[in-house]
XYZ file of C-alpha atoms in Angstrom:
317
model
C 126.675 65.906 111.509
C 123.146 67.124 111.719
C 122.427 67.467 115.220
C 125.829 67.245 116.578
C 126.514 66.709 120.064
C 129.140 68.580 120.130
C 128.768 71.870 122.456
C 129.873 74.632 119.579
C 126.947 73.506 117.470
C 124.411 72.701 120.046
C 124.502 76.148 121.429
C 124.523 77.672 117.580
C 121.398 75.383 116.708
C 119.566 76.513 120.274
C 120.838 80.215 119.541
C 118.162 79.846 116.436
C 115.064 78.972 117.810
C 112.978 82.292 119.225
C 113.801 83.039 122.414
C 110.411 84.700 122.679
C 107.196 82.799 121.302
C 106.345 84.300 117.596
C 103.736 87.508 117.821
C 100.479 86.878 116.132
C 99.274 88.959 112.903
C 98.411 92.223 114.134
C 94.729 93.864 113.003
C 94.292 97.127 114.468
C 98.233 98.565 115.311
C 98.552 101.331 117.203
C 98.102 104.822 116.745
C 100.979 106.262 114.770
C 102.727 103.077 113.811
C 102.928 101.575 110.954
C 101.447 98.065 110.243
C 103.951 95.747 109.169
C 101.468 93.172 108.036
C 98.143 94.159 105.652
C 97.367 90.510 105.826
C 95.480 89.685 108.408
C 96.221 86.048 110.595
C 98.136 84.407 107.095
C 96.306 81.522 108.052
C 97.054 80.579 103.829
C 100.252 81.204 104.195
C 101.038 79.239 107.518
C 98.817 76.309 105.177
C 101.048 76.552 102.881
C 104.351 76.531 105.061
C 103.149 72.925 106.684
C 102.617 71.400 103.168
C 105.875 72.713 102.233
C 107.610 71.071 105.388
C 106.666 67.936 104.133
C 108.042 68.223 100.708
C 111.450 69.689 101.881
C 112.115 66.863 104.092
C 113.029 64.863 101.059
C 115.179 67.554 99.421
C 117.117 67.725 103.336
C 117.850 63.969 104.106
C 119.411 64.400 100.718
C 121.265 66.770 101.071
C 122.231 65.447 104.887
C 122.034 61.704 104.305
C 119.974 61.190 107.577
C 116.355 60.772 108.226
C 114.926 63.834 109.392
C 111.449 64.940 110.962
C 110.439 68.220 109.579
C 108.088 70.986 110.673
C 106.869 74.645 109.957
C 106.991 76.689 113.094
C 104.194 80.146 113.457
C 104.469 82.718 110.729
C 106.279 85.749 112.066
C 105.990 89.168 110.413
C 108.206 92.016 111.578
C 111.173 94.776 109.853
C 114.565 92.899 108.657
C 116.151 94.689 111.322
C 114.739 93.382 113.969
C 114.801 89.810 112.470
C 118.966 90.009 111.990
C 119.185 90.940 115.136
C 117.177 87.933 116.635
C 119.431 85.976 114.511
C 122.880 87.564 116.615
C 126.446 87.775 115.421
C 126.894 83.950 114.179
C 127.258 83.873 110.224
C 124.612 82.338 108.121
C 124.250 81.697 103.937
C 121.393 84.360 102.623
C 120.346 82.978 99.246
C 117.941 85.093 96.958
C 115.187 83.301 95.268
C 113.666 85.170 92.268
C 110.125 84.724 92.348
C 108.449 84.995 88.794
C 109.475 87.317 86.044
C 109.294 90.107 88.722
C 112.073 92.034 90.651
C 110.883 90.461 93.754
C 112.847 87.859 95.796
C 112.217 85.918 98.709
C 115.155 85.384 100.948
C 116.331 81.542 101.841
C 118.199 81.955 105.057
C 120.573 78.943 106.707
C 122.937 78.795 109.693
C 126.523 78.194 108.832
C 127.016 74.972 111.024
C 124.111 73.486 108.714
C 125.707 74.751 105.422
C 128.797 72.802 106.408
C 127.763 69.900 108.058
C 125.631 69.568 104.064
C 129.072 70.288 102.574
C 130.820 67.905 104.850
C 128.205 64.987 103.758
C 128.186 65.921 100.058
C 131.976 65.344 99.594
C 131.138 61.712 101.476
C 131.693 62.735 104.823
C 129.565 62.047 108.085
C 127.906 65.436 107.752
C 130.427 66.921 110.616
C 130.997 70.423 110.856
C 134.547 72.228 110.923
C 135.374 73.252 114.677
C 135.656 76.555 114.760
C 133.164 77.128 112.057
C 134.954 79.351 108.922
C 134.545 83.538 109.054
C 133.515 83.376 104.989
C 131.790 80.768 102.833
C 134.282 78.687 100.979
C 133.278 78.483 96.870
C 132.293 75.104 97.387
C 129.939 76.050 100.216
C 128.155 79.069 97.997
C 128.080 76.406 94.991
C 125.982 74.095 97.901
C 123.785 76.627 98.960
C 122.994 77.560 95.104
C 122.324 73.969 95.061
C 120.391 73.435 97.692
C 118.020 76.599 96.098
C 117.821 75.146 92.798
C 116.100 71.789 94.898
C 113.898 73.479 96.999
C 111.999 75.602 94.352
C 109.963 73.067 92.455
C 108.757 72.453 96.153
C 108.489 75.649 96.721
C 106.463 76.104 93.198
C 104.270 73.534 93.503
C 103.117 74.647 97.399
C 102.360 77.815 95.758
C 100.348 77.132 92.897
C 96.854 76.981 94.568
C 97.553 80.309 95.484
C 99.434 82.054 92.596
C 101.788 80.967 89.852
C 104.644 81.851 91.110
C 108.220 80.609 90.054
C 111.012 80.630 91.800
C 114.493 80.609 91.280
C 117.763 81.072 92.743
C 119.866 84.135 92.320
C 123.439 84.470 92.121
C 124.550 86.138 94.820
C 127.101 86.839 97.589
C 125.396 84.692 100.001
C 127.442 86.356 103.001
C 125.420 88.954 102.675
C 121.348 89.411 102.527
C 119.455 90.999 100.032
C 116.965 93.309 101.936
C 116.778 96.439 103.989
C 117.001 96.916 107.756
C 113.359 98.857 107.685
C 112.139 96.402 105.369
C 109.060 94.157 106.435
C 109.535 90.593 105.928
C 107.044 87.846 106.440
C 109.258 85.023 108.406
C 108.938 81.335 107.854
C 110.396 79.251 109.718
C 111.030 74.756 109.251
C 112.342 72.516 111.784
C 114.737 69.600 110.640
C 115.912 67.191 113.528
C 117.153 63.220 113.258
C 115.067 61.456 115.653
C 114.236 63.193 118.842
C 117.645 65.596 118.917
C 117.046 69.137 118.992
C 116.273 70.637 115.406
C 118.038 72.704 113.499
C 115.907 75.751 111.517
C 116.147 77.015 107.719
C 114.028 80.071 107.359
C 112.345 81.325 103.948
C 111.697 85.165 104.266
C 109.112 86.632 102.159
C 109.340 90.486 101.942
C 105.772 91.916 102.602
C 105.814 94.408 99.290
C 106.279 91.525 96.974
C 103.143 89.474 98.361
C 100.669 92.605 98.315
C 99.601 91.642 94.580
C 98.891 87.981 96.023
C 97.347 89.692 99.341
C 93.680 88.796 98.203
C 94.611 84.964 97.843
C 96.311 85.643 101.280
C 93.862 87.218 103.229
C 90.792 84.690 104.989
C 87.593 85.271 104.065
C 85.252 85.404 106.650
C 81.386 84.226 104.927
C 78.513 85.681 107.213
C 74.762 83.804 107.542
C 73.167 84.611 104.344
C 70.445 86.862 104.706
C 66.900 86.322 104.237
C 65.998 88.013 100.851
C 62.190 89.459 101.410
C 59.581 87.626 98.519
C 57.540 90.725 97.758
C 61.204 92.631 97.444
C 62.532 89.585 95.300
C 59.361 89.223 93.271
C 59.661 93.246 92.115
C 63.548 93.331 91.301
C 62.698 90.143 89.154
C 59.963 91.739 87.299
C 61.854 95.130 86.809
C 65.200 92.997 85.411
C 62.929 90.853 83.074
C 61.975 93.999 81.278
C 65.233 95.616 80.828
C 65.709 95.709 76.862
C 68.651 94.352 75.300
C 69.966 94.675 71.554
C 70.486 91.642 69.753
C 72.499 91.475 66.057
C 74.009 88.954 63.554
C 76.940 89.888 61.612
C 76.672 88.856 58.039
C 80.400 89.819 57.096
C 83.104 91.878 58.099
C 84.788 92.429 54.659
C 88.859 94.102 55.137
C 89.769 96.271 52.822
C 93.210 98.496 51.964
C 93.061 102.355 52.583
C 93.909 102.947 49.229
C 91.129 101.193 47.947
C 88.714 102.690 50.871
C 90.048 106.150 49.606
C 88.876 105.180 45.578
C 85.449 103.962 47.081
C 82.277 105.668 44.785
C 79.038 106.381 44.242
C 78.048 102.366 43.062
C 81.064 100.321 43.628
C 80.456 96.878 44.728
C 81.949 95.069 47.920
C 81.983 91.901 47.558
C 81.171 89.686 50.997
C 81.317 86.170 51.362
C 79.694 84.539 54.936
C 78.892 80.785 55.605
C 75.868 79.206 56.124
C 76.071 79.936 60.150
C 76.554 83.641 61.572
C 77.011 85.068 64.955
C 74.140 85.910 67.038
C 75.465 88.560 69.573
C 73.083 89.880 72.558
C 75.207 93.268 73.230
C 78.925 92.576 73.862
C 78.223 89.118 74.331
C 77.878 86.023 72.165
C 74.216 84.271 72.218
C 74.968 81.426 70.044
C 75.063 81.118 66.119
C 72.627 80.654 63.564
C 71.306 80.421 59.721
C 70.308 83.130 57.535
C 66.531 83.261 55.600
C 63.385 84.817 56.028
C 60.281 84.513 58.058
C 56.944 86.447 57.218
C 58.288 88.339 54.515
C 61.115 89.754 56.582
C 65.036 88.666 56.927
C 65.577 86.117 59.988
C 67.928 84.300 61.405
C 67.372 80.471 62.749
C 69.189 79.837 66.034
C 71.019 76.476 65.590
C 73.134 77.000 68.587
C 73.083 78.815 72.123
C 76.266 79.617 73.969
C 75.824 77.602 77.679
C 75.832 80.020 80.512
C 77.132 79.760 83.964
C 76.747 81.216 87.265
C 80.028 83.730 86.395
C 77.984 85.107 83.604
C 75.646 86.863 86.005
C 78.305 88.329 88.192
């Protein structure tokens, strides 16, 4: 079961926690290396892990019949390599999760006590793992893990969408065997699931860096400096020179459509016939002012507004 006392799982589930605390975001790496997170601290994304925690601890004590406490442990970002080898020689389920229409595909990673323990409670069991664990995933076990994808990505959709649209899905796959590249660099994150006060066992979602560069701006903190003191005299002359800066304005009547064969007969007096309501656009260059009626005023063609167009604050940026 989840948690087992038993002393083949207990050192498996302590073999996956770090023996080393997680390394921070790097800023400035060091001369001639290469920097394995453009980022920055991920503060977002470590956000975004702890509100995720909370919505996969419904989709485990499903899937494990137990009540569970769950956490998200410090964002780690380093090469695949590296992370496999933290991992060691014990076998564990590597599901691919699609994200969006994209080729890009995060990476859901569980140990294989915990894949079997879930299979063990599925098929009505008390959630007990085989002793000694299997050397290959049963079909029943990769049909679980598929499973347990398929669950975990409307959490995983819905945690992301104040960031980006992104959804996920899982991927067929031989689940034996993971989907990236020893040099590739993977952002690593990790969640904690433990009954009561027992140690917890960890499930960890990789992200590969080159598929979150086009989210990197939502990613990245913003740091907002003291506003500066604008000088009046300064402020006063920029107003003065942008209140006199001349723009066209122009109503189209009609935009008639005709054929290129009948463009090509055009003559000398032929007549194209327009037809235009009783309101026209009023455009100030590219944009749209508002709308308004068609007359006269001192002797000259005029239009009436009857409508402006509100403005807001993104129209001046």
């Amino acid at each position: 079961m989840v948690n087992s006392p038993s002393q083949t799982l207990a050192a498996e589930k302590q073999a996956e926690r770090r023996e080393r605390p997680r390394a921070g975001a790097e800023h400035a790496p060091a001369l001639g290396a290469s920097n394995l997170n453009p980022f920055g601290d991920l503060v977002t994304l470590q956000h975004l892990s702890a509100r995720l925690a909370k919505s996969l601890k419904g989709v485990f004590e499903t899937m494990l019949r137990r009540e569970l406490r769950c956490f998200a442990e410090p964002i780690a970002v380093q090469r695949f390599a590296d992370y496999r080898a933290e991992r060691g020689v014990k076998p564990s389920a590597w599901q691919p999760l699609a994200m969006g229409t994209a080729r890009a595909r995060a990476q859901l990673v569980l140990g294989a006590g915990l894949v079997h323990e879930m299979l063990d409670a599925f098929f009505g069991g008390d959630g007990e793992a085989p002793q000694p664990l299997p050397t290959e995933f049963s079909p029943a076990a990769e049909a679980l893990v598929q499973r347990l994808a398929a669950s975990i990505a409307a959490p995983l959709d819905a945690a992301w969408e104040p960031i980006a649209p992104i959804a996920f899905k899982p991927v067929a796959a031989n689940i034996a065997m993971p989907d990236l590249h020893g040099d590739e660099a993977v952002v690593v994150t990790r969640f904690g699931f433990a009954e009561g006060e027992r140690k917890p066992v960890f499930v960890d979602l990789l992200y590969p860096v080159a598929c979150l560069k086009p989210h990197g701006a939502a990613l990245s903190p913003k740091v907002h400096g003291p506003v500066a003191e604008v000088e009046p005299q300064w402020r006063s002359g920029l107003t003065r020179a942008v209140m006199n800066v001349r723009f066209p304005i122009r109503s189209v009547l009609a935009e008639p459509v005709l054929p290129l064969g009948r463009l090509l007969e055009l003559k000398e007096g032929d007549v194209i016939p327009i037809d235009f309501g009783p309101e026209v656009p009023v455009m100030v260059a590219a944009r749209r002012l508002g709308t308004g009626q068609v007359g006269a005023a001192n002797g000259r063609a005029a239009v009436r507004l009857t409508q402006l167009e509100p403005l807001s604050e993104e129209d001046f940026r």
